Amino acid sequence: MPALACCVDAAVAAPPFSGVPLTVTNPAAASATAASAAAIEDLSRWSPSRSASLYRMDGWGDPYFSVNSSGNISVRPHGVETLPHQEIDVLKIVKKASDPKSAGGLGLQLPLIVRLPDVLKNRLESLQSAFNFAIGSQDYEAHYQGVYPVKCNQDRFVVEDIVRFGSPFRFGLEAGSKPELLLAMSCLCKGSPEALLICNGFKDAEYISLALVARKLALNTVIVLEMEEELDTVIDVSKKLSVRPVIGVRAKLRTKHSGHFGSTSGEKGKFGLTTTQILRVVKKLEQAGMLDCLQLLHFHIGSQIPSTALLTDGVAEAAQIYCELVRLGAGMQVIDIGGGLGIDYDGSKSADSDISVGYSLEDYASAVVRAIRVVCDRKSVKHPVLCSESGRAIVSHHSILIFEAVAASVYHAPAMSSHGLQYLVDGLPEDARADYGNLSAAAMRGEYETCLLYAEQLKQRCIEQFKEGVLGMEQLAAVDGLCDVVSKAIGVSDPVRTYHVNLSIFTSIPDFWGIGQLFPIVPIHRLDQRPCVRGILSDLTCDSDGKIDRFIGGESSLPLHEMEGEGGASVGGRYYLGMFLGGAYEEAIGGLHNLFGGPSVVRVQQSEGPHGFAVTLAVPGPSCGDVLRVMQHEPKLMFETLRHRAEEYGGGQDHDGMASMALASGLAQSFHNMPYLVTASSCGLNAISNSGFYYCSEDEYGVGVADAAAGDDEQWSYCCA
């Protein structure tokens, strides 16, 4: 029987065997030779600017992210006003955070969240500036003062930064639950006295009492009615506490947008009062002598509003309701347009996408001011104070999630000589040899589609025969390799690799898994090199959904660089990826799937020092003990059980007990380490004893960094005196 030889271009696959009469010479594979040569030439001309274009950074990254001349992603902390010497190299931040303390680093383990308060400040200033310009250019006779909805990111330092940076603008906070209200009250004690504290969400008597206490504490608190029934409680509790409340109503508008984020708006939306219910609220307040307390109208037509046309429609409808409330005698002062100011996640500036928007901050502000001014002027109503709850637009850009690819799955067909091929064929059962004969004949005739059919038929038949015990594992692997070579020779093999990343998607990017939200994901370095392969990202979790196989731009794979080391494993080099624009929601809604906790965190500000930045806060991610404790386990008790077990079974021939002590020492350290993988290049592995137990040393791992280290009571005594 004739053997099959596949002469494959070196750019596709090396020839597995030679000196045999048959050759597959697909024109597509031949053209790959020229393409490969062109790619090599193209590689020498690759530049950081081409990477920026490839990953659409000029769209979604503007004005905060760019690629510097070293091929690393840089942060422009002050937006368009950033001077060249003020740009911050993200790779340098990662190096500072992850290097051992003995080498001048902070000893933090990845994954890592990099917070950029300078970007947060710039976002606030840009939003305020956009409204100020729109108000001034359109002769609007009131001012804008926004609020930040703390549900977007409740991190203490994020909320405190917003209050501090927003104080000159009377910027306030919005709360949707009792704990959010408590943190908002505490933070706003250091903010502007005029800053609004908007109380949204469903409310019970305790929530309403807390909001009224906030008013007693001289905080500018507004209780927004989400349900008509809440008004009775507000009236009753306010009388008991002797507090005159300021009340708002959330209107259930007819206007809504059709995307995922518009599902909570419209007549059948989750929140708000219909016009009939609003009229009943007005009547009840009038009867109670409290109609002057109704001062704010709130609405929300959905997050990620795609166009200013839709925005104008909704705002104009709300302005009509506002003017009607003024006519009915309410003490109206403020229109709160809610959230909806969108983020351009993919840089396409498209109004037809859930992950993009077709307008700028200035366009958004101008549309809001114009729509309200036109309606109020027509009704001869005094222009109201403008408020928005633009959380996503404020915090998304200030946070970068950095994670590491630890390996890449690359299939290599087993090498095979012509003698080895003949040996394989002779060992196949008769029907499988017939499939091989058909494959060989099709190759001689140059029938490439037929080759694929026979190759697949051969593979499936051999799989069945393996299951029946007829074929051995070596033969099955050889058949797999043969079919892979055929596919590569014909030019139809799948070039997409799987990059295994040290991350939990469920914990750190839950919106991708839950609602299909896409975020820009880009290598943060090596961008002066052409990415030669495409890949998808697979996380650490034992779950088939733990992968990212959809990317911005409608891509099903991501351009990536070859990982260093044999088989795709990183040895001397590290391959870092960054997820951008994830500062809103991702941290708040991430879970504990497989008990992977949150990332480490560093807070980085631009400085005039030698590195251009200063780390003002460093917090290690939750340890194994931390995440176990959340699920009601008791790590100290668990350790005691294991320590006793080690004393009973772990001593071996070591009569002085050193081996069992070593086991106990390593076990204790494991409770204090993060759940994520520790790569050899980021952690010194220390042999405890001859027992073969290895653990990461405390100094290398970063236990005790900043204020987040476990207290002395948590540093268990696991070594005998």
PDB file of C-alpha atoms in Angstrom, residues 131 140 147 151 174 198 200 224-226 248-257 264-266 271-274 278 296-303 305 308-323 325 332 334-341 364 367-369 371-372 375 384-390:
ATOM      1  CA  PHE A 131     -22.233  70.440  31.564  1.00  0.00           C
ATOM      2  CA  TYR A 140     -29.448  77.804  30.944  1.00  0.00           C
ATOM      3  CA  VAL A 147     -23.983  62.246  42.090  1.00  0.00           C
ATOM      4  CA  LYS A 151     -23.242  50.509  43.475  1.00  0.00           C
ATOM      5  CA  GLU A 174     -26.442  57.963  45.374  1.00  0.00           C
ATOM      6  CA  ILE A 198     -29.929  60.582  46.657  1.00  0.00           C
ATOM      7  CA  ASN A 200     -32.912  55.225  45.665  1.00  0.00           C
ATOM      8  CA  VAL A 224     -36.768  59.111  46.068  1.00  0.00           C
ATOM      9  CA  LEU A 225     -40.000  57.106  46.013  1.00  0.00           C
ATOM     10  CA  GLU A 226     -39.652  53.876  44.038  1.00  0.00           C
ATOM     11  CA  GLY A 248     -38.348  62.851  45.034  1.00  0.00           C
ATOM     12  CA  VAL A 249     -40.360  60.592  42.755  1.00  0.00           C
ATOM     13  CA  ARG A 250     -39.014  58.219  40.187  1.00  0.00           C
ATOM     14  CA  ALA A 251     -41.105  58.446  37.035  1.00  0.00           C
ATOM     15  CA  LYS A 252     -41.720  55.393  34.911  1.00  0.00           C
ATOM     16  CA  LEU A 253     -41.259  56.914  31.463  1.00  0.00           C
ATOM     17  CA  ARG A 254     -42.610  55.523  28.227  1.00  0.00           C
ATOM     18  CA  THR A 255     -39.240  56.118  26.596  1.00  0.00           C
ATOM     19  CA  LYS A 256     -36.817  53.185  26.623  1.00  0.00           C
ATOM     20  CA  HIS A 257     -34.078  51.741  24.473  1.00  0.00           C
ATOM     21  CA  THR A 264     -35.485  48.100  33.273  1.00  0.00           C
ATOM     22  CA  SER A 265     -37.095  51.132  31.643  1.00  0.00           C
ATOM     23  CA  GLY A 266     -40.390  51.802  29.894  1.00  0.00           C
ATOM     24  CA  PHE A 271     -38.731  50.828  39.051  1.00  0.00           C
ATOM     25  CA  GLY A 272     -40.751  53.984  39.244  1.00  0.00           C
ATOM     26  CA  LEU A 273     -44.251  55.378  39.382  1.00  0.00           C
ATOM     27  CA  THR A 274     -46.712  55.806  36.555  1.00  0.00           C
ATOM     28  CA  ILE A 278     -47.487  60.317  40.725  1.00  0.00           C
ATOM     29  CA  LEU A 296     -36.973  66.219  42.770  1.00  0.00           C
ATOM     30  CA  LEU A 297     -37.994  64.228  39.713  1.00  0.00           C
ATOM     31  CA  HIS A 298     -35.906  61.185  38.917  1.00  0.00           C
ATOM     32  CA  PHE A 299     -35.976  58.833  35.927  1.00  0.00           C
ATOM     33  CA  HIS A 300     -33.741  56.306  34.209  1.00  0.00           C
ATOM     34  CA  ILE A 301     -34.168  55.026  30.670  1.00  0.00           C
ATOM     35  CA  GLY A 302     -31.361  52.482  30.885  1.00  0.00           C
ATOM     36  CA  SER A 303     -27.585  52.252  31.035  1.00  0.00           C
ATOM     37  CA  ILE A 305     -27.890  54.992  26.147  1.00  0.00           C
ATOM     38  CA  THR A 308     -28.432  61.490  21.865  1.00  0.00           C
ATOM     39  CA  ALA A 309     -31.689  61.171  19.898  1.00  0.00           C
ATOM     40  CA  LEU A 310     -32.976  58.584  22.372  1.00  0.00           C
ATOM     41  CA  LEU A 311     -31.593  60.610  25.272  1.00  0.00           C
ATOM     42  CA  THR A 312     -33.368  63.764  24.073  1.00  0.00           C
ATOM     43  CA  ASP A 313     -36.628  61.876  23.738  1.00  0.00           C
ATOM     44  CA  GLY A 314     -36.500  60.589  27.306  1.00  0.00           C
ATOM     45  CA  VAL A 315     -35.300  63.835  28.876  1.00  0.00           C
ATOM     46  CA  ALA A 316     -38.004  65.850  27.076  1.00  0.00           C
ATOM     47  CA  GLU A 317     -40.691  63.463  28.370  1.00  0.00           C
ATOM     48  CA  ALA A 318     -39.357  63.818  31.916  1.00  0.00           C
ATOM     49  CA  ALA A 319     -39.203  67.617  31.581  1.00  0.00           C
ATOM     50  CA  GLN A 320     -42.909  67.637  30.723  1.00  0.00           C
ATOM     51  CA  ILE A 321     -43.665  65.722  33.927  1.00  0.00           C
ATOM     52  CA  TYR A 322     -41.460  68.119  35.891  1.00  0.00           C
ATOM     53  CA  CYS A 323     -43.344  71.137  34.542  1.00  0.00           C
ATOM     54  CA  LEU A 325     -45.551  68.938  38.940  1.00  0.00           C
ATOM     55  CA  MET A 332     -39.760  71.262  42.428  1.00  0.00           C
ATOM     56  CA  VAL A 334     -34.107  69.290  40.632  1.00  0.00           C
ATOM     57  CA  ILE A 335     -34.310  66.951  37.650  1.00  0.00           C
ATOM     58  CA  ASP A 336     -32.214  63.825  38.175  1.00  0.00           C
ATOM     59  CA  ILE A 337     -31.732  62.220  34.753  1.00  0.00           C
ATOM     60  CA  GLY A 338     -30.324  59.037  36.289  1.00  0.00           C
ATOM     61  CA  GLY A 339     -27.612  56.980  34.676  1.00  0.00           C
ATOM     62  CA  GLY A 340     -27.167  56.142  31.031  1.00  0.00           C
ATOM     63  CA  LEU A 341     -24.065  58.067  29.993  1.00  0.00           C
ATOM     64  CA  TYR A 364     -24.457  64.197  26.025  1.00  0.00           C
ATOM     65  CA  ALA A 367     -28.542  67.237  24.547  1.00  0.00           C
ATOM     66  CA  VAL A 368     -29.712  67.145  28.179  1.00  0.00           C
ATOM     67  CA  VAL A 369     -29.503  70.907  28.700  1.00  0.00           C
ATOM     68  CA  ALA A 371     -34.106  69.268  25.926  1.00  0.00           C
ATOM     69  CA  ILE A 372     -34.921  70.551  29.419  1.00  0.00           C
ATOM     70  CA  VAL A 375     -39.633  72.348  27.525  1.00  0.00           C
ATOM     71  CA  PRO A 384     -34.243  73.180  37.422  1.00  0.00           C
ATOM     72  CA  VAL A 385     -30.917  72.138  38.867  1.00  0.00           C
ATOM     73  CA  LEU A 386     -29.544  69.290  36.747  1.00  0.00           C
ATOM     74  CA  CYS A 387     -28.344  66.084  38.321  1.00  0.00           C
ATOM     75  CA  SER A 388     -27.090  62.834  36.773  1.00  0.00           C
ATOM     76  CA  GLU A 389     -26.007  59.480  38.192  1.00  0.00           C
ATOM     77  CA  SER A 390     -23.216  58.750  35.726  1.00  0.00           C
TER      78      SER A 390
END
